[in-house]
JSON list of C-alpha atoms and ligand atoms in Angstrom, two decimals:
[
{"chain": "A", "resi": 1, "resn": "UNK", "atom": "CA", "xyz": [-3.41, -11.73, -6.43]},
{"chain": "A", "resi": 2, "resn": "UNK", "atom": "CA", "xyz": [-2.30, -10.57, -9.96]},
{"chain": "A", "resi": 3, "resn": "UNK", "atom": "CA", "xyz": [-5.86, -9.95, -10.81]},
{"chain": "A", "resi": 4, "resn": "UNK", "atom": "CA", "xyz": [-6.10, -7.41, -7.98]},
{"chain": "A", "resi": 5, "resn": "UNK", "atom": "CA", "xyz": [-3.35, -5.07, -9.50]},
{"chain": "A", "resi": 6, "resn": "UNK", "atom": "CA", "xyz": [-4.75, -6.27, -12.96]},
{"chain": "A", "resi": 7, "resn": "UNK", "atom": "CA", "xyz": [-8.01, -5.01, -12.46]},
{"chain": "A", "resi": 8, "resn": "UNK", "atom": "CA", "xyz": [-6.91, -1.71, -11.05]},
{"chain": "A", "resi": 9, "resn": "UNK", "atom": "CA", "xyz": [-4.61, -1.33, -13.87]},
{"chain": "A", "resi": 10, "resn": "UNK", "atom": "CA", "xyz": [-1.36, -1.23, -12.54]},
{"chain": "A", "resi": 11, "resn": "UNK", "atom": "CA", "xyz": [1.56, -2.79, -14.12]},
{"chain": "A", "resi": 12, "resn": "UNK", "atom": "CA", "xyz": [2.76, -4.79, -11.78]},
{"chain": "A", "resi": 13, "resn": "UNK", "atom": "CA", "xyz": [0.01, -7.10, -13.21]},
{"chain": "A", "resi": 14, "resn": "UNK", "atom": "CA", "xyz": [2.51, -7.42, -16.37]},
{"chain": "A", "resi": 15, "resn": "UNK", "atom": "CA", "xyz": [5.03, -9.59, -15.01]},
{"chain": "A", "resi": 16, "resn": "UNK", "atom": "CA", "xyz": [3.62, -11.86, -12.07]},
{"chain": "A", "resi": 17, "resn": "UNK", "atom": "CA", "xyz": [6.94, -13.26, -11.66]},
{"chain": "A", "resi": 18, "resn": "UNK", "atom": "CA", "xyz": [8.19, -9.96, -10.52]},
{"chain": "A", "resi": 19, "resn": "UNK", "atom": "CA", "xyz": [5.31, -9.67, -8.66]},
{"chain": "A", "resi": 20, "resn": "UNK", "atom": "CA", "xyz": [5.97, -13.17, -6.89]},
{"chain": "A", "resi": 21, "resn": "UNK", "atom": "CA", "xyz": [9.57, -11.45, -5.86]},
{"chain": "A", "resi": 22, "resn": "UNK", "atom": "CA", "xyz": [8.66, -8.39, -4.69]},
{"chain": "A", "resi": 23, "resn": "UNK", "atom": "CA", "xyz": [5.90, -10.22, -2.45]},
{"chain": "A", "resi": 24, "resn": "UNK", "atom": "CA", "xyz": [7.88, -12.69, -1.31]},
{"chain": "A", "resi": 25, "resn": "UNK", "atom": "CA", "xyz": [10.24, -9.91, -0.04]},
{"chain": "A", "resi": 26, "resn": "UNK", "atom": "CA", "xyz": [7.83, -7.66, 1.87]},
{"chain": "A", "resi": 27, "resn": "UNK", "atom": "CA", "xyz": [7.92, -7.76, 5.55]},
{"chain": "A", "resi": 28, "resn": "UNK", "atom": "CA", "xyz": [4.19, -8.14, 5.96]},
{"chain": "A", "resi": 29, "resn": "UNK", "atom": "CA", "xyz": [1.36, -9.29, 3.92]},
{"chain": "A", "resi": 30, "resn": "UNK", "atom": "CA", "xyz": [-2.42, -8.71, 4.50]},
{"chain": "A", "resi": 31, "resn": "UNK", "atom": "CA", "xyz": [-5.01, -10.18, 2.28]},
{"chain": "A", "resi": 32, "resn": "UNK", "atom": "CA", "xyz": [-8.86, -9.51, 2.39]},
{"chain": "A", "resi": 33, "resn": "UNK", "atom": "CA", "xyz": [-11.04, -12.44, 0.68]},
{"chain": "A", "resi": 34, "resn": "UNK", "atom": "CA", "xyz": [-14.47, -13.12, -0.04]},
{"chain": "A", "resi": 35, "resn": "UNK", "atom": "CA", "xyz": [-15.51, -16.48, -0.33]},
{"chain": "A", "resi": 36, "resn": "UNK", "atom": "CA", "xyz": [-12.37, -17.96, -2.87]},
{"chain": "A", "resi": 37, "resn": "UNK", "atom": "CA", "xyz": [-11.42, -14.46, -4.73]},
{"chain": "A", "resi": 38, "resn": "UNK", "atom": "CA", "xyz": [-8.78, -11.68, -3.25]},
{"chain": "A", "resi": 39, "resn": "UNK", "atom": "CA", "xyz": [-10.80, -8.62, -3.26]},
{"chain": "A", "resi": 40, "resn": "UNK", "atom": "CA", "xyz": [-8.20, -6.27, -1.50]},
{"chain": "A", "resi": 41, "resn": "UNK", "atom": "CA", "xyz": [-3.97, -6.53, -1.12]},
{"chain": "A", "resi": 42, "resn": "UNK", "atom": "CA", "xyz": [-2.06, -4.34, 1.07]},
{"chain": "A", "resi": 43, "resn": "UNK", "atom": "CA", "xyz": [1.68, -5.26, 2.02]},
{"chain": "A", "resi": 44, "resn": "UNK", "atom": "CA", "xyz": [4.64, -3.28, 3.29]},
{"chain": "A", "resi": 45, "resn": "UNK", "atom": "CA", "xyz": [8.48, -3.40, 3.55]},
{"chain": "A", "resi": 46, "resn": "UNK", "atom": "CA", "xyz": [10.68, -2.53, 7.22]},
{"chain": "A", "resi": 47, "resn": "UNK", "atom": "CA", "xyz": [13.66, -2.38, 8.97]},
{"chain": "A", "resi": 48, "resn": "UNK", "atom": "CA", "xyz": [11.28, -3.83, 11.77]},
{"chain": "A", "resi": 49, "resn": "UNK", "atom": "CA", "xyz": [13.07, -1.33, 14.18]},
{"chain": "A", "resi": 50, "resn": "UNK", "atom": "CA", "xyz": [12.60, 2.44, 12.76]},
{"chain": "A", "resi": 51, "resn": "UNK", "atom": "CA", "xyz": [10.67, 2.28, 9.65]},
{"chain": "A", "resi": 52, "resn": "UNK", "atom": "CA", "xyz": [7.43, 0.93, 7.39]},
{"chain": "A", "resi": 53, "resn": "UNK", "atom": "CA", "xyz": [7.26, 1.87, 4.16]},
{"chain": "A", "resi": 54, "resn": "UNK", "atom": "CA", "xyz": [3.67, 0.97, 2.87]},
{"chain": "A", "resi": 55, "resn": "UNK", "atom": "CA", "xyz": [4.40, -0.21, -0.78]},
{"chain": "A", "resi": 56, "resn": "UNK", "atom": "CA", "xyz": [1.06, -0.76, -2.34]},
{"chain": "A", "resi": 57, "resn": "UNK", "atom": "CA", "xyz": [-2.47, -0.96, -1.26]},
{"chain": "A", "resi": 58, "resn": "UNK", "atom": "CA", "xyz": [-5.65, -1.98, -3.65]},
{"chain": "A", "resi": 59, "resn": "UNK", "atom": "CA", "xyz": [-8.71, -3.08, -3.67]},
{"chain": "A", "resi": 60, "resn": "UNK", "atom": "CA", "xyz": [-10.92, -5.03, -6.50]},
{"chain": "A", "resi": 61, "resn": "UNK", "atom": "CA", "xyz": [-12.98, -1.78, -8.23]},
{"chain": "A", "resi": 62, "resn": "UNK", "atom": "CA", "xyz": [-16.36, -3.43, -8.09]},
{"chain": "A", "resi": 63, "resn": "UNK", "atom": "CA", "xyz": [-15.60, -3.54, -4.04]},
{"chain": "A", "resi": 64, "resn": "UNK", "atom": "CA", "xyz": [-14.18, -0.35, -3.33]},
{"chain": "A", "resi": 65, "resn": "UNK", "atom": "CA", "xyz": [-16.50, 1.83, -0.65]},
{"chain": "A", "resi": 66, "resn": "UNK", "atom": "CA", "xyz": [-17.27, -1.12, 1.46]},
{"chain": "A", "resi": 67, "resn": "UNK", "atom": "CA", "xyz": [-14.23, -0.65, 4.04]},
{"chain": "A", "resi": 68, "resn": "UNK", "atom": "CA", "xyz": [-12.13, -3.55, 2.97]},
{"chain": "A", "resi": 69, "resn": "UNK", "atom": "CA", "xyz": [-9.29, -0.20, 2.12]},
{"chain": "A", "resi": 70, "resn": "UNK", "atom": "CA", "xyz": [-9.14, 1.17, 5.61]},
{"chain": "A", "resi": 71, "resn": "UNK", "atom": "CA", "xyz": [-9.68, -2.43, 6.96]},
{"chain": "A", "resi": 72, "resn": "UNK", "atom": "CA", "xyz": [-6.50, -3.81, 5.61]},
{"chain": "A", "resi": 73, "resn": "UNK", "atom": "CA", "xyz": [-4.55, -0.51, 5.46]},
{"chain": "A", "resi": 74, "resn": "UNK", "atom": "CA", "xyz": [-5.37, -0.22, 9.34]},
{"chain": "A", "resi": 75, "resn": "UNK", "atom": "CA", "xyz": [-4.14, -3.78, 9.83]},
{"chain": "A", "resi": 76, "resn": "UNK", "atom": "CA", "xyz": [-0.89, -2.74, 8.42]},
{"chain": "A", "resi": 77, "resn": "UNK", "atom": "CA", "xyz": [-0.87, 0.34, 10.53]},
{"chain": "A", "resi": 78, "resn": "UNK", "atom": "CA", "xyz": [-1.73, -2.11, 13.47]},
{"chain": "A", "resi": 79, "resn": "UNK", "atom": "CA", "xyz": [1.40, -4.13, 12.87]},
{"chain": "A", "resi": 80, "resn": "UNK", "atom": "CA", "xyz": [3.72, -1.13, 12.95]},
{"chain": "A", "resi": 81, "resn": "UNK", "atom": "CA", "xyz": [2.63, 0.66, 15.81]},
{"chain": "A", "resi": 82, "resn": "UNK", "atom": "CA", "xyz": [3.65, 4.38, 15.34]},
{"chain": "A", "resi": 83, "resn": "UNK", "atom": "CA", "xyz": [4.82, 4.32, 19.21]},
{"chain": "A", "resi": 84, "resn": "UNK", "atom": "CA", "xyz": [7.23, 1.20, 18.25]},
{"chain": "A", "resi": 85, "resn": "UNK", "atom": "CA", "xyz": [8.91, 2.86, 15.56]},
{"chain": "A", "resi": 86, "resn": "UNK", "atom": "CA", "xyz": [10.03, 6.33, 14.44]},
{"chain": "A", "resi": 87, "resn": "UNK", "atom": "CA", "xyz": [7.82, 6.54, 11.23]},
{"chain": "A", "resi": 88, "resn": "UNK", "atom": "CA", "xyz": [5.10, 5.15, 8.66]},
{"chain": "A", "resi": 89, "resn": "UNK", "atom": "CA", "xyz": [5.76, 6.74, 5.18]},
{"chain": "A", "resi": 90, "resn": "UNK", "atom": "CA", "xyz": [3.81, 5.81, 1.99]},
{"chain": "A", "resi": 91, "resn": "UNK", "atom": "CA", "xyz": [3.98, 7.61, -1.68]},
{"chain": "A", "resi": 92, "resn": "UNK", "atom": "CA", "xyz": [-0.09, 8.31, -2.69]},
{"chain": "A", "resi": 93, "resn": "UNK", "atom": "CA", "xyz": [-1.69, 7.91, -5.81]},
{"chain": "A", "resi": 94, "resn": "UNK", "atom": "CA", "xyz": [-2.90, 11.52, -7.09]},
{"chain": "A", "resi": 95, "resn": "UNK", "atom": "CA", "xyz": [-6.57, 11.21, -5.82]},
{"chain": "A", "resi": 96, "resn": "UNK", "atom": "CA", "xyz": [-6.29, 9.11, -3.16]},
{"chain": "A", "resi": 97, "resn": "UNK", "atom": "CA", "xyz": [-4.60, 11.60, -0.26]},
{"chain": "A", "resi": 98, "resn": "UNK", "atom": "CA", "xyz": [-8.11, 11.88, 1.69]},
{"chain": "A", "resi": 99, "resn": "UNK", "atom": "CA", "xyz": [-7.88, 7.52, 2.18]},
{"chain": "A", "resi": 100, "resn": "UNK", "atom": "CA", "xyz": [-4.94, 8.55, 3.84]},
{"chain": "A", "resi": 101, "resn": "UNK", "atom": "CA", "xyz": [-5.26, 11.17, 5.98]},
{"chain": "A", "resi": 102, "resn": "UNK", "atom": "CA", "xyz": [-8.72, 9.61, 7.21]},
{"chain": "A", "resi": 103, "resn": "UNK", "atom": "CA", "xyz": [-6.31, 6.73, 8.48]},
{"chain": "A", "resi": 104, "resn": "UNK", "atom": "CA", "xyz": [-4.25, 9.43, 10.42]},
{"chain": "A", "resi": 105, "resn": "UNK", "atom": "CA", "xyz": [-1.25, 9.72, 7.85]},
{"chain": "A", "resi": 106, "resn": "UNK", "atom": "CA", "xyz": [-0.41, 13.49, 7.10]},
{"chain": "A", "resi": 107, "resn": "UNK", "atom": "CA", "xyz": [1.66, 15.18, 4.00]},
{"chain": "A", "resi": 108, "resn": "UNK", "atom": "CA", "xyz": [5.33, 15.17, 4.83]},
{"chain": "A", "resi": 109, "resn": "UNK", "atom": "CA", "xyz": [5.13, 18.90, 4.25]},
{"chain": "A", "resi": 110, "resn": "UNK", "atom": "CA", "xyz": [3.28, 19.09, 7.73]},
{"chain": "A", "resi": 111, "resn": "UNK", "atom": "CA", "xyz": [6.25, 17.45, 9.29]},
{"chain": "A", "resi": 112, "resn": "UNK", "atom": "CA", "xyz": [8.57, 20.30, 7.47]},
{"chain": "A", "resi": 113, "resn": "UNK", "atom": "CA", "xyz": [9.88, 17.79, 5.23]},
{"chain": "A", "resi": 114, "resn": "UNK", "atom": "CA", "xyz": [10.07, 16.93, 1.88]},
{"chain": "A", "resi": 115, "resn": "UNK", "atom": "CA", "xyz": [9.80, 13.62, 0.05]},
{"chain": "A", "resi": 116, "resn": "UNK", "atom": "CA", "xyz": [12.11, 12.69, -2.56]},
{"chain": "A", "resi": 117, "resn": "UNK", "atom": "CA", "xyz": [11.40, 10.12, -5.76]},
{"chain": "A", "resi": 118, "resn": "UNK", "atom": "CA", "xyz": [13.26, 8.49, -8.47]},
{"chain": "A", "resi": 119, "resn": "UNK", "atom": "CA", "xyz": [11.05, 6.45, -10.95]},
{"chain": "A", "resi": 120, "resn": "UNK", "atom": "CA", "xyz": [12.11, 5.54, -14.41]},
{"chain": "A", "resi": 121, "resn": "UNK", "atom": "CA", "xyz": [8.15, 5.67, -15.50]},
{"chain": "A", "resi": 122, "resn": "UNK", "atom": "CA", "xyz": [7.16, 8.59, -16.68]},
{"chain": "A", "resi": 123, "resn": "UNK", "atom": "CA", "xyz": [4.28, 10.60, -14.52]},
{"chain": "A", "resi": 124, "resn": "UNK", "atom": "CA", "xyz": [1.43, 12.49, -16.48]},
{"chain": "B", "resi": 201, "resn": "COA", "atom": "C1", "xyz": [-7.68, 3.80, -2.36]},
{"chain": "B", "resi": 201, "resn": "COA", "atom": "C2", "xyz": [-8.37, 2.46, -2.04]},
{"chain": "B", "resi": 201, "resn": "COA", "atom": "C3", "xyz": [-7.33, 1.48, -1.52]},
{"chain": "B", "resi": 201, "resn": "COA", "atom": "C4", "xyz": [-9.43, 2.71, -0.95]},
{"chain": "B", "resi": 201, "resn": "COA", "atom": "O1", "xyz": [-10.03, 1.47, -0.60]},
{"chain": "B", "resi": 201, "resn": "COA", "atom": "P1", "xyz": [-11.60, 1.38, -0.36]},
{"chain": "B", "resi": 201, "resn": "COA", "atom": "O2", "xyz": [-11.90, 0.02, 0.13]},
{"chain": "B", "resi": 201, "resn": "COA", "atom": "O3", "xyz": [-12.32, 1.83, -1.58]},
{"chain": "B", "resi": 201, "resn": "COA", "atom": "O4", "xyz": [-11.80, 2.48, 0.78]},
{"chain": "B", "resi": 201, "resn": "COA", "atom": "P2", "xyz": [-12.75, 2.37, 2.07]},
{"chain": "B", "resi": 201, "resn": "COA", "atom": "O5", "xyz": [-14.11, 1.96, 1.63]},
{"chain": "B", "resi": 201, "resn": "COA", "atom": "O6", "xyz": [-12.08, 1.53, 3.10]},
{"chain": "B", "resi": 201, "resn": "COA", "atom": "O7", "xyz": [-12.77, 3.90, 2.53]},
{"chain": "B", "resi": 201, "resn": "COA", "atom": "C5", "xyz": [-12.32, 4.33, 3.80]},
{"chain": "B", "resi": 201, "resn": "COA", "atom": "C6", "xyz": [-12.56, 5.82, 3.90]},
{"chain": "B", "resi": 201, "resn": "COA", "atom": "O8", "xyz": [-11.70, 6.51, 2.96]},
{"chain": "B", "resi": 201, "resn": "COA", "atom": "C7", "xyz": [-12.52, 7.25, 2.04]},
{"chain": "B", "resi": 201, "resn": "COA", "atom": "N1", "xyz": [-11.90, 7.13, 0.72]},
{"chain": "B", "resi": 201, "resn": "COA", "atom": "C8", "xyz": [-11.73, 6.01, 0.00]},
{"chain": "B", "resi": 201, "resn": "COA", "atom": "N2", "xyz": [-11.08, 6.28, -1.15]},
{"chain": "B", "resi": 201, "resn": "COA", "atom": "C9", "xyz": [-10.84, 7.62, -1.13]},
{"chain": "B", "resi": 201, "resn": "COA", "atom": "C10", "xyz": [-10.21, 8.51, -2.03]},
{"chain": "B", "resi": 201, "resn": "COA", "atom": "N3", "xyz": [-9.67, 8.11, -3.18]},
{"chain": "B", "resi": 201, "resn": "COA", "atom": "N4", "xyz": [-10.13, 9.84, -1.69]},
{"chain": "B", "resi": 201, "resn": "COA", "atom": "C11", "xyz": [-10.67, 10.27, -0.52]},
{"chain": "B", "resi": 201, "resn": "COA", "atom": "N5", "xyz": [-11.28, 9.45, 0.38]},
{"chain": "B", "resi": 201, "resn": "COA", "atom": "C12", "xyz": [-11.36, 8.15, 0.07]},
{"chain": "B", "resi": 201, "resn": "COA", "atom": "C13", "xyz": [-13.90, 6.62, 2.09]},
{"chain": "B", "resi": 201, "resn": "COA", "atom": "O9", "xyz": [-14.89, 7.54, 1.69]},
{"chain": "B", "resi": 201, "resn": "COA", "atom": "C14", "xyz": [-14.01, 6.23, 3.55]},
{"chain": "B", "resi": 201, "resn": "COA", "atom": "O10", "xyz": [-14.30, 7.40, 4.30]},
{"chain": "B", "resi": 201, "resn": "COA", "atom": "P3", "xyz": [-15.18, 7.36, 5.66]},
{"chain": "B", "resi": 201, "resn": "COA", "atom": "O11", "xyz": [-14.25, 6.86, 6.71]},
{"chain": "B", "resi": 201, "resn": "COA", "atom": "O12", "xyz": [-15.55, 8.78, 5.87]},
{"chain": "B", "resi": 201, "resn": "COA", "atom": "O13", "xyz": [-16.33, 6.44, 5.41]},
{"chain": "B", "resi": 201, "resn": "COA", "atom": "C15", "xyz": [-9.11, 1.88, -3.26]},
{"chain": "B", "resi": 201, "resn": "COA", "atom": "O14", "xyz": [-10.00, 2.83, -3.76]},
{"chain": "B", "resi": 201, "resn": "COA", "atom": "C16", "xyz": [-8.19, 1.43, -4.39]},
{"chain": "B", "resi": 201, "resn": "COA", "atom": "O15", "xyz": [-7.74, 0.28, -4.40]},
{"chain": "B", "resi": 201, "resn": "COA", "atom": "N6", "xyz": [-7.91, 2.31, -5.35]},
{"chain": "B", "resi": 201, "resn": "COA", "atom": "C17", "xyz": [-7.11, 1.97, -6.51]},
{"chain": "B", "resi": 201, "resn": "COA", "atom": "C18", "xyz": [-5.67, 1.70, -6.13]},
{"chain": "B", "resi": 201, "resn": "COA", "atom": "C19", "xyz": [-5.08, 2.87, -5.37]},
{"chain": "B", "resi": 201, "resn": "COA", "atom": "O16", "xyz": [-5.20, 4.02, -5.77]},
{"chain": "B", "resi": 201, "resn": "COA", "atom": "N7", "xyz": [-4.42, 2.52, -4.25]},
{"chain": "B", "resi": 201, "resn": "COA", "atom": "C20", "xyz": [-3.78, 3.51, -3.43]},
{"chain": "B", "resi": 201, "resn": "COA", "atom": "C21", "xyz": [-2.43, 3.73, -3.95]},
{"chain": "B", "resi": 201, "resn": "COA", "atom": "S1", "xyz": [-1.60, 5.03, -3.13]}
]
């Protein structure tokens, strides 16, 4: 799994203990794998009445195009059935709003609403 967020260059990769945590915390896993690797990671965290938040999504870079993104995103999506609960939400890489909105998601300035952040890491 670490190798996932490793090879997509995220930090999370850093600390794999952390990592372990905030896995073994989310509401709901899904895993694509080919043959003994994990190619693709996608796992979210809810109030399993109201809300999914959709923490982090990635797939291996030598597999990206193939589907294995929308497959596992959709099987999240799946899960949390927009007509079960009141909303989806997700915060988007720069770059990657048009895997989103092909999946149905839309810009929570559509909605008349704004999204608030607070991150310690700085954004370029
Ligand atoms: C974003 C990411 C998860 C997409 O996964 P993927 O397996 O490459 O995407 P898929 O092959 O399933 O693509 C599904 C559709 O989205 C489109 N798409 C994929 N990445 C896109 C992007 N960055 N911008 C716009 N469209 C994109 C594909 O062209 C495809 O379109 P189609 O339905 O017309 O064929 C993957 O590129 C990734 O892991 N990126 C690095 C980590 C990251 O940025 N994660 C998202 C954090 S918010």
């Amino acid at each position: 799994m670490v190798a996932v967020y490793r090879s997509n260059g995220w930090t999370h990769a850093n600390d794999p203990e952390r990592l372990r945590r905030a896995i073994q915390h989310s509401s709901y896993n899904v895993v694509a794998v080919v043959g003994d690797r994990v190619v693709g990671y996608a796992r979210t965290l809810s109030d399993e009445a109201f809300a999914v938040y959709i923490a982090d999504i990635l797939v291996a870079p030598d597999r990206q195009g193939e589907g294995i993104g929308r497959e596992i995103t959709q099987a999240l999506l799946d899960h949390y059935p927009i007509d079960r609960l009141h909303h989806q939400v997700l915060v988007a890489e720069r770059g990657a709003e048009g895997f989103y909105t092909r999946l149905g998601m839309r810009p929570v300035g559509t909605f008349g609403l704004t999204a608030f952040i607070r991150t310690r890491e700085p954004r370029p």
